[in-house]
JSON list of C-alpha atoms in Angstrom, two decimals:
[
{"chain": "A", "resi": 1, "resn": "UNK", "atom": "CA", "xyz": [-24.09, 1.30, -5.04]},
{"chain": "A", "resi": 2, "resn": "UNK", "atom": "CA", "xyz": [-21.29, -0.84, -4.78]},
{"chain": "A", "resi": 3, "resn": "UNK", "atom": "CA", "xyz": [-20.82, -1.09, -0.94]},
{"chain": "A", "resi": 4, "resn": "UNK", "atom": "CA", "xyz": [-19.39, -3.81, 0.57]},
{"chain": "A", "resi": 5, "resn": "UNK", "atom": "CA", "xyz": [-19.34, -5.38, -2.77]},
{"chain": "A", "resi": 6, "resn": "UNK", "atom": "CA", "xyz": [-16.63, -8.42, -1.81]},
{"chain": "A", "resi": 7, "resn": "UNK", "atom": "CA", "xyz": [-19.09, -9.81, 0.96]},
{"chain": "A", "resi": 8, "resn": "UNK", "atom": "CA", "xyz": [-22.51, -10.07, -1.24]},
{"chain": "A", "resi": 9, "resn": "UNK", "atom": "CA", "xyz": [-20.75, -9.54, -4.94]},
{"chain": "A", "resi": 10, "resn": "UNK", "atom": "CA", "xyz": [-18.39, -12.33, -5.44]},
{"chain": "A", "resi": 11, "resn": "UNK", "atom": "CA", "xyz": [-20.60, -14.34, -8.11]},
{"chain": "A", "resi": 12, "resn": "UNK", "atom": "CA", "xyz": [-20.58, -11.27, -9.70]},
{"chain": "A", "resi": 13, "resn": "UNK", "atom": "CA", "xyz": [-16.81, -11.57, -10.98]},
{"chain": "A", "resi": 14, "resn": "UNK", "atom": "CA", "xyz": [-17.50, -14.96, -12.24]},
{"chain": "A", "resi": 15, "resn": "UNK", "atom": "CA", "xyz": [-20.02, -13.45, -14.87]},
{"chain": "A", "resi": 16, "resn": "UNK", "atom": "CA", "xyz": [-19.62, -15.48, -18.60]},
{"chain": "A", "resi": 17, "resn": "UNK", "atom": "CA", "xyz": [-18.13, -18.22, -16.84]},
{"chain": "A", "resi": 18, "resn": "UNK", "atom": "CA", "xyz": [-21.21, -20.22, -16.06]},
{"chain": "A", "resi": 19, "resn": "UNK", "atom": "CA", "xyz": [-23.00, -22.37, -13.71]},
{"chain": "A", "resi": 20, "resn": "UNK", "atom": "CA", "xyz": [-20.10, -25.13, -13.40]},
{"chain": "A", "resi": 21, "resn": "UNK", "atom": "CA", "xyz": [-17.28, -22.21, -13.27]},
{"chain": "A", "resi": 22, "resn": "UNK", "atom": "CA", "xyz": [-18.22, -20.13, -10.36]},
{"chain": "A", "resi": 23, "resn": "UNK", "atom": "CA", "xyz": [-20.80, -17.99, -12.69]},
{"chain": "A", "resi": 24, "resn": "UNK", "atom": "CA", "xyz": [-24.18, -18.66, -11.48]},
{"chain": "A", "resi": 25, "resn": "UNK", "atom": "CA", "xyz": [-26.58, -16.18, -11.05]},
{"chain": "A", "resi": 26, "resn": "UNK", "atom": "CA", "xyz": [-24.12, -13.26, -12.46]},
{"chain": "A", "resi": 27, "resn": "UNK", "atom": "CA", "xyz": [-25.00, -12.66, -15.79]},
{"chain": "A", "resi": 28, "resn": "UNK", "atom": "CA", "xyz": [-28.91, -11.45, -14.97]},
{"chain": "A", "resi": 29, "resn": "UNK", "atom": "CA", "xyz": [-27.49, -8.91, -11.89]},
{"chain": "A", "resi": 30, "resn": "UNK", "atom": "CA", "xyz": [-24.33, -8.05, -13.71]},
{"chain": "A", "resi": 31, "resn": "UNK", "atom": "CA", "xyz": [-26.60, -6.34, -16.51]},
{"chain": "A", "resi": 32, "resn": "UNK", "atom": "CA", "xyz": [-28.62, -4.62, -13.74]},
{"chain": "A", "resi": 33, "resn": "UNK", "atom": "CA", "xyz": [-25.60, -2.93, -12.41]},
{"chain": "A", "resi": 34, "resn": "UNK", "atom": "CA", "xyz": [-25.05, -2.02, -15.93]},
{"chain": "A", "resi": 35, "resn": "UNK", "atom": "CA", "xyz": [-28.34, -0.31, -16.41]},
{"chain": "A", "resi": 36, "resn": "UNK", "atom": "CA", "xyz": [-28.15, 1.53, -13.15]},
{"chain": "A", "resi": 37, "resn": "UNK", "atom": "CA", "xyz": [-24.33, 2.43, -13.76]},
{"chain": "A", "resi": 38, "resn": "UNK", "atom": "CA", "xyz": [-25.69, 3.86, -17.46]},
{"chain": "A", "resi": 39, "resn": "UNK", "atom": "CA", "xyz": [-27.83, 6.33, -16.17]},
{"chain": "A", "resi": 40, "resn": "UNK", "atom": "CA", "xyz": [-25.63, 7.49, -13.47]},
{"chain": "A", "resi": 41, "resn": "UNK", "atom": "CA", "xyz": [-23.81, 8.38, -16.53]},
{"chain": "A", "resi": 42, "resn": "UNK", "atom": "CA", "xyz": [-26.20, 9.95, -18.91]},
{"chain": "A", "resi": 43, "resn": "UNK", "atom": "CA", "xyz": [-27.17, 12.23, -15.34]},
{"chain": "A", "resi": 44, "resn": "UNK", "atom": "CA", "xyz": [-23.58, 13.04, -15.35]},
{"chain": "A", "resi": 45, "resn": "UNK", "atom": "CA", "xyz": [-22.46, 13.89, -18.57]},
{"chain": "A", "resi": 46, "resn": "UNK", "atom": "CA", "xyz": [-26.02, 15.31, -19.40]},
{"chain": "A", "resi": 47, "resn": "UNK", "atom": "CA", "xyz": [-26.20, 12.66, -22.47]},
{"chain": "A", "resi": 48, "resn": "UNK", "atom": "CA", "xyz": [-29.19, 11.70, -24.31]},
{"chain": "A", "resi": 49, "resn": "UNK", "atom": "CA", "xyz": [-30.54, 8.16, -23.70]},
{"chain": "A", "resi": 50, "resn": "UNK", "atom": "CA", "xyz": [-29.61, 6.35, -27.23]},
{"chain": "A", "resi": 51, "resn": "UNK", "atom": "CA", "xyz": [-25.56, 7.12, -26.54]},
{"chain": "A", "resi": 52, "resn": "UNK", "atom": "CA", "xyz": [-23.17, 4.19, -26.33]},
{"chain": "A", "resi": 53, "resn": "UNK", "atom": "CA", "xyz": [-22.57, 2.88, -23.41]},
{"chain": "A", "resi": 54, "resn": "UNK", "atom": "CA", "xyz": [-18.74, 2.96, -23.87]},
{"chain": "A", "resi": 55, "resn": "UNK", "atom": "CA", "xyz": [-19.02, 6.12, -24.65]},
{"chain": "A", "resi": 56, "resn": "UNK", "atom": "CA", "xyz": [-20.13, 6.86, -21.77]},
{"chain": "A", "resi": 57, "resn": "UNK", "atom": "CA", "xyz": [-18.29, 5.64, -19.43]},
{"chain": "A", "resi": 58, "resn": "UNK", "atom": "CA", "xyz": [-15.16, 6.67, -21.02]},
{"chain": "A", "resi": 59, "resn": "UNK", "atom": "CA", "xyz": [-16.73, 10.33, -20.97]},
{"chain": "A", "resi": 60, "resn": "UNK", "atom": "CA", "xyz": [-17.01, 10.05, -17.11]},
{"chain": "A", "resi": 61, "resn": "UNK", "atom": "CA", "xyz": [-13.66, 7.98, -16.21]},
{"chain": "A", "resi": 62, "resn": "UNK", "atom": "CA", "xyz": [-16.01, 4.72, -15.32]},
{"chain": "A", "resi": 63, "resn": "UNK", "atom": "CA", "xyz": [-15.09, 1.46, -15.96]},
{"chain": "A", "resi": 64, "resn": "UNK", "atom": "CA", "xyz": [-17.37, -1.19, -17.43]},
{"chain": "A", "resi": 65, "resn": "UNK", "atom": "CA", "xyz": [-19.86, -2.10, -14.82]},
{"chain": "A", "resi": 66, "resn": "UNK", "atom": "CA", "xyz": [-18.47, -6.04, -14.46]},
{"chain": "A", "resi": 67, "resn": "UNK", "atom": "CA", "xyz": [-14.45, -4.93, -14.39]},
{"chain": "A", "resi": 68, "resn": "UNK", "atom": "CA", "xyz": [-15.10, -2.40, -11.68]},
{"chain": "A", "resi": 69, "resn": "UNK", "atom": "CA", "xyz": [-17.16, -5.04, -9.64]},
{"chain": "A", "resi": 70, "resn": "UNK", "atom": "CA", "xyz": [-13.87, -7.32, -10.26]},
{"chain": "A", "resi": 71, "resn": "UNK", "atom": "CA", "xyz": [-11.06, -4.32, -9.79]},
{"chain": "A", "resi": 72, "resn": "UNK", "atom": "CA", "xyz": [-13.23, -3.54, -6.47]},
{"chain": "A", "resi": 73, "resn": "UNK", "atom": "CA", "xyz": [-13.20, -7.32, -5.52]},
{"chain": "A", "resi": 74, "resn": "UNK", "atom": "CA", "xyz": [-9.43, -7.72, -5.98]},
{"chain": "A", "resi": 75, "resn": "UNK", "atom": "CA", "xyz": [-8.46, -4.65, -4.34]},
{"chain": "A", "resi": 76, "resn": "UNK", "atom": "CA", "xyz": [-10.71, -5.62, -0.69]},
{"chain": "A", "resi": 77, "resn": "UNK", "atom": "CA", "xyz": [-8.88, -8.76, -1.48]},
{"chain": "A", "resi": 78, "resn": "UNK", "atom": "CA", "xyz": [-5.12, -7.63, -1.56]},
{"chain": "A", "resi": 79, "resn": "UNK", "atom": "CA", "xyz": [-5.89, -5.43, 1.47]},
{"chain": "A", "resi": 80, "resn": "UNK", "atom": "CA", "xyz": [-7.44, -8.41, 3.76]},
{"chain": "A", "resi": 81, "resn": "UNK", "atom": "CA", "xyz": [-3.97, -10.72, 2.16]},
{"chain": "A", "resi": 82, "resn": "UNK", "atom": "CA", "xyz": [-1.74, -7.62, 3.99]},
{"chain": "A", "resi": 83, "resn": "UNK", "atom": "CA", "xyz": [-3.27, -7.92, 7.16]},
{"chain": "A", "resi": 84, "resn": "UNK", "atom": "CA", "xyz": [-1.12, -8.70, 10.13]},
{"chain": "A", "resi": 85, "resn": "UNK", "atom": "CA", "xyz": [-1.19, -11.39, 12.49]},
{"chain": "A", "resi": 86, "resn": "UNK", "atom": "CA", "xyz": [-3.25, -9.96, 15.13]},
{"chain": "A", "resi": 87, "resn": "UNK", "atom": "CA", "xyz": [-5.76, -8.74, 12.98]},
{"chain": "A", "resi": 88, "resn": "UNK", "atom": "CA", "xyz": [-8.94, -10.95, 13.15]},
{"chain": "A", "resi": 89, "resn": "UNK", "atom": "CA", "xyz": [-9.04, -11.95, 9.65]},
{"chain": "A", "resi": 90, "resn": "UNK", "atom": "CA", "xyz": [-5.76, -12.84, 9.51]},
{"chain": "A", "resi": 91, "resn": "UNK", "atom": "CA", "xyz": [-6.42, -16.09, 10.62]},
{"chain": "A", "resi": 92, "resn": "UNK", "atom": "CA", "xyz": [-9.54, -16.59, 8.85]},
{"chain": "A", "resi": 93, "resn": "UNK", "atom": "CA", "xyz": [-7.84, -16.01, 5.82]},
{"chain": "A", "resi": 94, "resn": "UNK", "atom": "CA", "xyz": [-5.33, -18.59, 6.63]},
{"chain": "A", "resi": 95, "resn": "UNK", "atom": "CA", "xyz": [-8.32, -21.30, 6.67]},
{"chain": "A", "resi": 96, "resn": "UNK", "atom": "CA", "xyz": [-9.98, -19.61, 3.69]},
{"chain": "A", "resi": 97, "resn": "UNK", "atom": "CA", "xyz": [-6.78, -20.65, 1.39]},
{"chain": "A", "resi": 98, "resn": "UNK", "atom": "CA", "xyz": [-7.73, -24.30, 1.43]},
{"chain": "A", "resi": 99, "resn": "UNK", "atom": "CA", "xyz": [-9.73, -25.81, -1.15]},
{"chain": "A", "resi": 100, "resn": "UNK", "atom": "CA", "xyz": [-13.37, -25.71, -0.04]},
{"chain": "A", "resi": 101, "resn": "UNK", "atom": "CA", "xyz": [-15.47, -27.18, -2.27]},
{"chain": "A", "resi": 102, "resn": "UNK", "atom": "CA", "xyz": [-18.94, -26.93, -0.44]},
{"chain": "A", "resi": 103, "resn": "UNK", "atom": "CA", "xyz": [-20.04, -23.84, 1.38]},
{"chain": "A", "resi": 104, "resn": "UNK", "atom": "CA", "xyz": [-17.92, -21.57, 0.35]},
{"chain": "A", "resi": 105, "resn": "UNK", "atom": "CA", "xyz": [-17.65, -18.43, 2.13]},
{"chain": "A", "resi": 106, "resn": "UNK", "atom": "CA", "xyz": [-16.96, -14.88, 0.05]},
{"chain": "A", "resi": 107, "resn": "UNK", "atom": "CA", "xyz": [-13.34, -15.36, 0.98]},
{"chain": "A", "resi": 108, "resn": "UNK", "atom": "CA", "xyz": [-12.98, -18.54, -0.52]},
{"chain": "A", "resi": 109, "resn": "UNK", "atom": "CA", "xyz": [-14.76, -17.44, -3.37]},
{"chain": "A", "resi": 110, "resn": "UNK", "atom": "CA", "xyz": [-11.86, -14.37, -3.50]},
{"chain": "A", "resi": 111, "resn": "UNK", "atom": "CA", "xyz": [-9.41, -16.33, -3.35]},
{"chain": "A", "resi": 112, "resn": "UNK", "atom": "CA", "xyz": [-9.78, -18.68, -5.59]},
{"chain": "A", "resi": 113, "resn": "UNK", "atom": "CA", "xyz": [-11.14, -16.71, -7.98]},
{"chain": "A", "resi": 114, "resn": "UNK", "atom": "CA", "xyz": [-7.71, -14.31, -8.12]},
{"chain": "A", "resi": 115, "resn": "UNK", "atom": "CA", "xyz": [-5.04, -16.75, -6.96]},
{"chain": "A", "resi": 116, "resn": "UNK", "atom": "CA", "xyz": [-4.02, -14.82, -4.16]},
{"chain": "A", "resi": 117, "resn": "UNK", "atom": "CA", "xyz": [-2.19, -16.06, -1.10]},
{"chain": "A", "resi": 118, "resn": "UNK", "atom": "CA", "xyz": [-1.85, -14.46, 1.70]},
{"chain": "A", "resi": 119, "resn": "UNK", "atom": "CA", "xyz": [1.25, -16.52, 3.04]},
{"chain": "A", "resi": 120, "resn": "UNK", "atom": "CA", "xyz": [3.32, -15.28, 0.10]},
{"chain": "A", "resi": 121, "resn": "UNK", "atom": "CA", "xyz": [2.06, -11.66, 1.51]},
{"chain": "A", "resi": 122, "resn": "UNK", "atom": "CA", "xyz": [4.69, -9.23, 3.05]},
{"chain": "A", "resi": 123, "resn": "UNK", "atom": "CA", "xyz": [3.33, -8.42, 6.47]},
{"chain": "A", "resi": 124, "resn": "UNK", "atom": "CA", "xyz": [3.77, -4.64, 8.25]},
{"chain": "A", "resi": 125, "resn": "UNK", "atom": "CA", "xyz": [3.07, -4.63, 11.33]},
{"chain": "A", "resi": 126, "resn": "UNK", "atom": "CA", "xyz": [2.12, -1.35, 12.26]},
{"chain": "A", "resi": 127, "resn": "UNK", "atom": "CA", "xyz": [3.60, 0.54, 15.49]},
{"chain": "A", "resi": 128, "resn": "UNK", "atom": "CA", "xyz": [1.21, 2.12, 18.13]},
{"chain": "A", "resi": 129, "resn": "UNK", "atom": "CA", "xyz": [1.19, 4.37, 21.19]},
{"chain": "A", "resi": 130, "resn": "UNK", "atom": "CA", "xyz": [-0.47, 6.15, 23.43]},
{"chain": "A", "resi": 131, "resn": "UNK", "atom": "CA", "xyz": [-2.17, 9.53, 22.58]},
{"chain": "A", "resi": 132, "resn": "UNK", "atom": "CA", "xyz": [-0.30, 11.20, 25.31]},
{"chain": "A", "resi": 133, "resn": "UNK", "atom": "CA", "xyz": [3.41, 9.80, 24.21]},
{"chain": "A", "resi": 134, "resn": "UNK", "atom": "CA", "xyz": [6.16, 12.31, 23.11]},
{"chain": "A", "resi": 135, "resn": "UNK", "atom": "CA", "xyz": [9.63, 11.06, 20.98]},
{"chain": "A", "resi": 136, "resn": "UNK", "atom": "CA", "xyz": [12.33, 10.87, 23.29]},
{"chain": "A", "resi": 137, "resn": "UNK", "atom": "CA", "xyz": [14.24, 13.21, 20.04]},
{"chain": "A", "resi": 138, "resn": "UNK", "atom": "CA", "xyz": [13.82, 17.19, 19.19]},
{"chain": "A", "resi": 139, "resn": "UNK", "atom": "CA", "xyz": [12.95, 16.81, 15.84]},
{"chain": "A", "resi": 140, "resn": "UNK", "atom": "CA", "xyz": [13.59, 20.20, 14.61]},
{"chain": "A", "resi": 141, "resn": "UNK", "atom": "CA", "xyz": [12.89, 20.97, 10.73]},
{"chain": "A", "resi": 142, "resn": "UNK", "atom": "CA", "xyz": [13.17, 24.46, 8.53]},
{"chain": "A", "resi": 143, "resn": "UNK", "atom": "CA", "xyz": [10.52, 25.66, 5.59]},
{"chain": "A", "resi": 144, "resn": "UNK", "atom": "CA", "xyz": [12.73, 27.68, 4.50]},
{"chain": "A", "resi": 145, "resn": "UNK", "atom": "CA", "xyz": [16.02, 25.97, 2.34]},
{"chain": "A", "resi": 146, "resn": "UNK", "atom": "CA", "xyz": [18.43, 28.89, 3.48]},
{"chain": "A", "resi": 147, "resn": "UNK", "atom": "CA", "xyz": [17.52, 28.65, 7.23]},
{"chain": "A", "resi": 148, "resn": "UNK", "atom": "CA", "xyz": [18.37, 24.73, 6.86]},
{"chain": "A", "resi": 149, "resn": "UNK", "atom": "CA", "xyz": [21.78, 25.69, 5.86]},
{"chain": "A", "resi": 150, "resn": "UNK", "atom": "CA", "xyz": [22.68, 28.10, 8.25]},
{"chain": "A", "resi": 151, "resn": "UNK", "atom": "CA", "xyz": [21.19, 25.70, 11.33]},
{"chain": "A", "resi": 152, "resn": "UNK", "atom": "CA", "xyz": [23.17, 23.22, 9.72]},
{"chain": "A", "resi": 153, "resn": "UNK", "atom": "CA", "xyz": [26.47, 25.34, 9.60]},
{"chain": "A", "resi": 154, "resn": "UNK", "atom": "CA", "xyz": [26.01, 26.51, 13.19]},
{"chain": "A", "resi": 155, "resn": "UNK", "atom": "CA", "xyz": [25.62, 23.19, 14.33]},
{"chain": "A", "resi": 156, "resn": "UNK", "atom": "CA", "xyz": [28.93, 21.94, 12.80]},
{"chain": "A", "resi": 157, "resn": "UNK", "atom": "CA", "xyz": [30.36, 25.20, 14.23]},
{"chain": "A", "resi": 158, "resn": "UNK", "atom": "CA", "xyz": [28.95, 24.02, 17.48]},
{"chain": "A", "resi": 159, "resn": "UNK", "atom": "CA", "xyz": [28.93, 20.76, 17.86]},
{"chain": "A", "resi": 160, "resn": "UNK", "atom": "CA", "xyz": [32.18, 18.31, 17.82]},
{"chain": "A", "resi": 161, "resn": "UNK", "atom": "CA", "xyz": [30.60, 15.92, 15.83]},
{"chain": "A", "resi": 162, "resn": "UNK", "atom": "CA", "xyz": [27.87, 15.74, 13.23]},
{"chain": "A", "resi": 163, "resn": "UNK", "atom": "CA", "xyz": [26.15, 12.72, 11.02]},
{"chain": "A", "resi": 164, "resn": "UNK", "atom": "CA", "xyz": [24.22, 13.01, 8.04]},
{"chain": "A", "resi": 165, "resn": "UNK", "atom": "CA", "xyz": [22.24, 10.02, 7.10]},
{"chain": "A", "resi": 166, "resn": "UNK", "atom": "CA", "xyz": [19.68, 9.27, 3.86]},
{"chain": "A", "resi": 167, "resn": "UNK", "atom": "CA", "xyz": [17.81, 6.83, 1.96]},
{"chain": "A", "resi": 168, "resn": "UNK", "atom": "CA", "xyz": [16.13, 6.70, -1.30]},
{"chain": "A", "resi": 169, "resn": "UNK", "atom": "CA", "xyz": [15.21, 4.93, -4.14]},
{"chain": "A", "resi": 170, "resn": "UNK", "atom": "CA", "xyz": [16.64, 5.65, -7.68]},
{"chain": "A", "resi": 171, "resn": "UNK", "atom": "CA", "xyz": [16.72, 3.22, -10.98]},
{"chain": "A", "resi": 172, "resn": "UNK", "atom": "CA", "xyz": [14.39, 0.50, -8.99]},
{"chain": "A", "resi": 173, "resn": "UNK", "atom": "CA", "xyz": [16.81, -0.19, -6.01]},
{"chain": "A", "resi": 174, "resn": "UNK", "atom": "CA", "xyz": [16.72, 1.19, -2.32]},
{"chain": "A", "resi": 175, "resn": "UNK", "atom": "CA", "xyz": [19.80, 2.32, -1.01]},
{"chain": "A", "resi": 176, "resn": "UNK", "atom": "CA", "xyz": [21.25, 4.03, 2.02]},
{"chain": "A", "resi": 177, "resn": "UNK", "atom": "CA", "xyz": [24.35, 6.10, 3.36]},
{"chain": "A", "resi": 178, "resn": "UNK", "atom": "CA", "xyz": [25.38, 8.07, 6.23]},
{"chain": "A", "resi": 179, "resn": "UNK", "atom": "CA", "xyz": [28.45, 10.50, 6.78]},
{"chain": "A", "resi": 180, "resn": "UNK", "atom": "CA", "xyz": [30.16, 11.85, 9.89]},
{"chain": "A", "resi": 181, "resn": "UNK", "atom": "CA", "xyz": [31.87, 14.90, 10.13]},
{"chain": "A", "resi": 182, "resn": "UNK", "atom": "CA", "xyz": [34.24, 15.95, 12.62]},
{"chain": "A", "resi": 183, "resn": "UNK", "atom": "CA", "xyz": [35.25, 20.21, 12.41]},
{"chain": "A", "resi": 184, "resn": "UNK", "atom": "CA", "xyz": [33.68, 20.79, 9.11]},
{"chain": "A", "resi": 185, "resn": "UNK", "atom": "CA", "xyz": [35.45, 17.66, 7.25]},
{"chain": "A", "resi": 186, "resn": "UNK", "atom": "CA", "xyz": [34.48, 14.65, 6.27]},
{"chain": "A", "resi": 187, "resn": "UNK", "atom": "CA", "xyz": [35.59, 11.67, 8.55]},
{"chain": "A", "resi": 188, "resn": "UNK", "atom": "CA", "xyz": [34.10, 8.14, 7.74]},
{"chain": "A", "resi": 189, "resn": "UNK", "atom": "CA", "xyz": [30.97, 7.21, 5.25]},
{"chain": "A", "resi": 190, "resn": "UNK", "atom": "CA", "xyz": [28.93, 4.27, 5.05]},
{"chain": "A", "resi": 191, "resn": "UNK", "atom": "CA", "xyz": [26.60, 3.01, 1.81]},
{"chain": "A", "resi": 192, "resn": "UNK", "atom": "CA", "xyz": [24.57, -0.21, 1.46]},
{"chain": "A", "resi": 193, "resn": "UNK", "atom": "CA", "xyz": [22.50, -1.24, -1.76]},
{"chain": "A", "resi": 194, "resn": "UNK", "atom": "CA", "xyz": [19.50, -2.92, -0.40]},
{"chain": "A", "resi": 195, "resn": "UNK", "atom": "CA", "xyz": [17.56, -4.56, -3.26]},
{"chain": "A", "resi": 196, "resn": "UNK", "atom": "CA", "xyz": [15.03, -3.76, -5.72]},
{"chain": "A", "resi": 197, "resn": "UNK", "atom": "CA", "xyz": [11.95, -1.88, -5.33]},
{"chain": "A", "resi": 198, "resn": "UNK", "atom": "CA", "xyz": [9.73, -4.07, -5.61]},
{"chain": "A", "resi": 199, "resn": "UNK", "atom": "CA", "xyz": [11.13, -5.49, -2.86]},
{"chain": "A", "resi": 200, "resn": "UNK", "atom": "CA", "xyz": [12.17, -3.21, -0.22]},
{"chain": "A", "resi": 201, "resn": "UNK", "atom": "CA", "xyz": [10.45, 0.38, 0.64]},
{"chain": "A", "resi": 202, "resn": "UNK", "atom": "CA", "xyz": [12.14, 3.97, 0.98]},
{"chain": "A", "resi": 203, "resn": "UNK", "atom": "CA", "xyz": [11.01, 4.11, 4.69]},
{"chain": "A", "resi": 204, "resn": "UNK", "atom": "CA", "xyz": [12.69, 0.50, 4.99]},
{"chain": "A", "resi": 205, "resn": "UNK", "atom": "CA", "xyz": [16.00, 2.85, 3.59]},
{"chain": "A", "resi": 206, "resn": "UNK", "atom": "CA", "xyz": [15.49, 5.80, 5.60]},
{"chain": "A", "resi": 207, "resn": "UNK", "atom": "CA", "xyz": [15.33, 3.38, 9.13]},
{"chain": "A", "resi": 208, "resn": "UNK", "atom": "CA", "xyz": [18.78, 1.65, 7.39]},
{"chain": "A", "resi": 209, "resn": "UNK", "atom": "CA", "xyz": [20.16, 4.71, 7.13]},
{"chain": "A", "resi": 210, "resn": "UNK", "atom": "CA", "xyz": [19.92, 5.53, 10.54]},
{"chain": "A", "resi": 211, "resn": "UNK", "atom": "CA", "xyz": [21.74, 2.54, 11.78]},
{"chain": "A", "resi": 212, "resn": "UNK", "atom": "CA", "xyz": [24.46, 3.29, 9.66]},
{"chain": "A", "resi": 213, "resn": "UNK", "atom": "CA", "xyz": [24.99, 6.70, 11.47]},
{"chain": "A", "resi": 214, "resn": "UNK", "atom": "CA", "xyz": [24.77, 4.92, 14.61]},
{"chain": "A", "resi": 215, "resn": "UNK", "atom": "CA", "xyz": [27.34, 2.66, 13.87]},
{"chain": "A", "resi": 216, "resn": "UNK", "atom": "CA", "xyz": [29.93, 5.30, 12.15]},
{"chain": "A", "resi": 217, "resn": "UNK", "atom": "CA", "xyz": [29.22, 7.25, 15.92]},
{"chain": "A", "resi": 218, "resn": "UNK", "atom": "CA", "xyz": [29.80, 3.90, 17.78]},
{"chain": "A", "resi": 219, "resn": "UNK", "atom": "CA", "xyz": [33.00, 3.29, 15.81]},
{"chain": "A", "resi": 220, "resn": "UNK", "atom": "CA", "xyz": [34.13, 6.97, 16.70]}
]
């Protein structure tokens, strides 16, 4: 019911606001998506027709039709502010930050209406190959906890050198370390503290790690 709801929708978050805020024309579709929202519900939960509405829609996890219109709005916004460069819309996003004050297009309308900027945005660009690539590593990994241990004491049995390397997240920072172990004993470690959470990702950690271990093996 609610498809593509941030391309034909986005009067419908300005509901209450009025005609001079953004709010035209939402209040009389707003309460139509109510209605049909209602007796999705009363289908649902098998309710009779005079139960409250809040009731519900808390009976059947549903928001209030005109917050889900906005939640839905706001999310298709936040994904469309992460987009990377050479994404299409990245640029048209770009233009859609200025302030437009004829002819606004849904993006303008999204936002302005939720402050977002996309240049404030951290931007992933994602990594790609070909179907037919293979890692240049043997990635090699155990179910079964016991087998991990006795792969990993054969290997320090075997090999000359080992390095252990990790990253995780614990009390809202992202850290990293790596060890290397020569004959069974530990040799040399490396740690680094990262930053908060909020600001850095395990993965981020995990890929820090890693260059840790490379340099404790370069300085070997």
């Amino acid at each position: 019911m609610l498809y593509g709801i941030d391309i034909w929708g986005t009067d419908l978050i300005g509901k209450g606001k009025g005609k001079k805020e953004n709010g035209w024309g939402a209040r009389g579709f707003g309460k139509k998506v109510e209605r049909v929202q209602r007796l999705a519900t009363i289908l649902v939960t098998g309710g009779m027709s005079m139960t409250a509405t809040d009731l519900l829609n808390a009976s059947t996890n549903f928001l209030p039709a005109q917050l889900q219109i906005c939640h839905l709005c706001h999310r298709a916004t936040l994904q469309m502010a992460m987009l990377s460069p050479p994404h299409p819309l990245s640029s048209a996003l770009a233009g859609a930050k200025c302030n437009c004050k004829r002819h606004k297009s849904p993006l303008h309308r999204l936002l302005a209406e939720f402050s977002i900027d996309p240049q404030t945005m951290e931007k992933i660009i994602p990594l790609w190959h070909y179907p037919k690539w293979q890692p240049d590593t043997i990635i090699d990994t155990k179910d079964d906890e016991a087998e991990a241990v006795l792969q990993d004491i054969l290997a320090e049995e075997e090999e000359e050198v080992c390095l252990y390397s990790d990253g995780s997240g614990l009390e809202g920072g992202i850290s990293r370390a790596a060890v290397l172990r020569r004959g069974g004993e530990k040799k040399k470690s490396l740690r680094f503290y990262l930053g908060k959470a909020m600001e850095h990702t395990v993965y981020e950690g995990e890929l820090v790690g890693m260059i840790l271990a490379l340099e404790l093996l370069k300085e070997e």
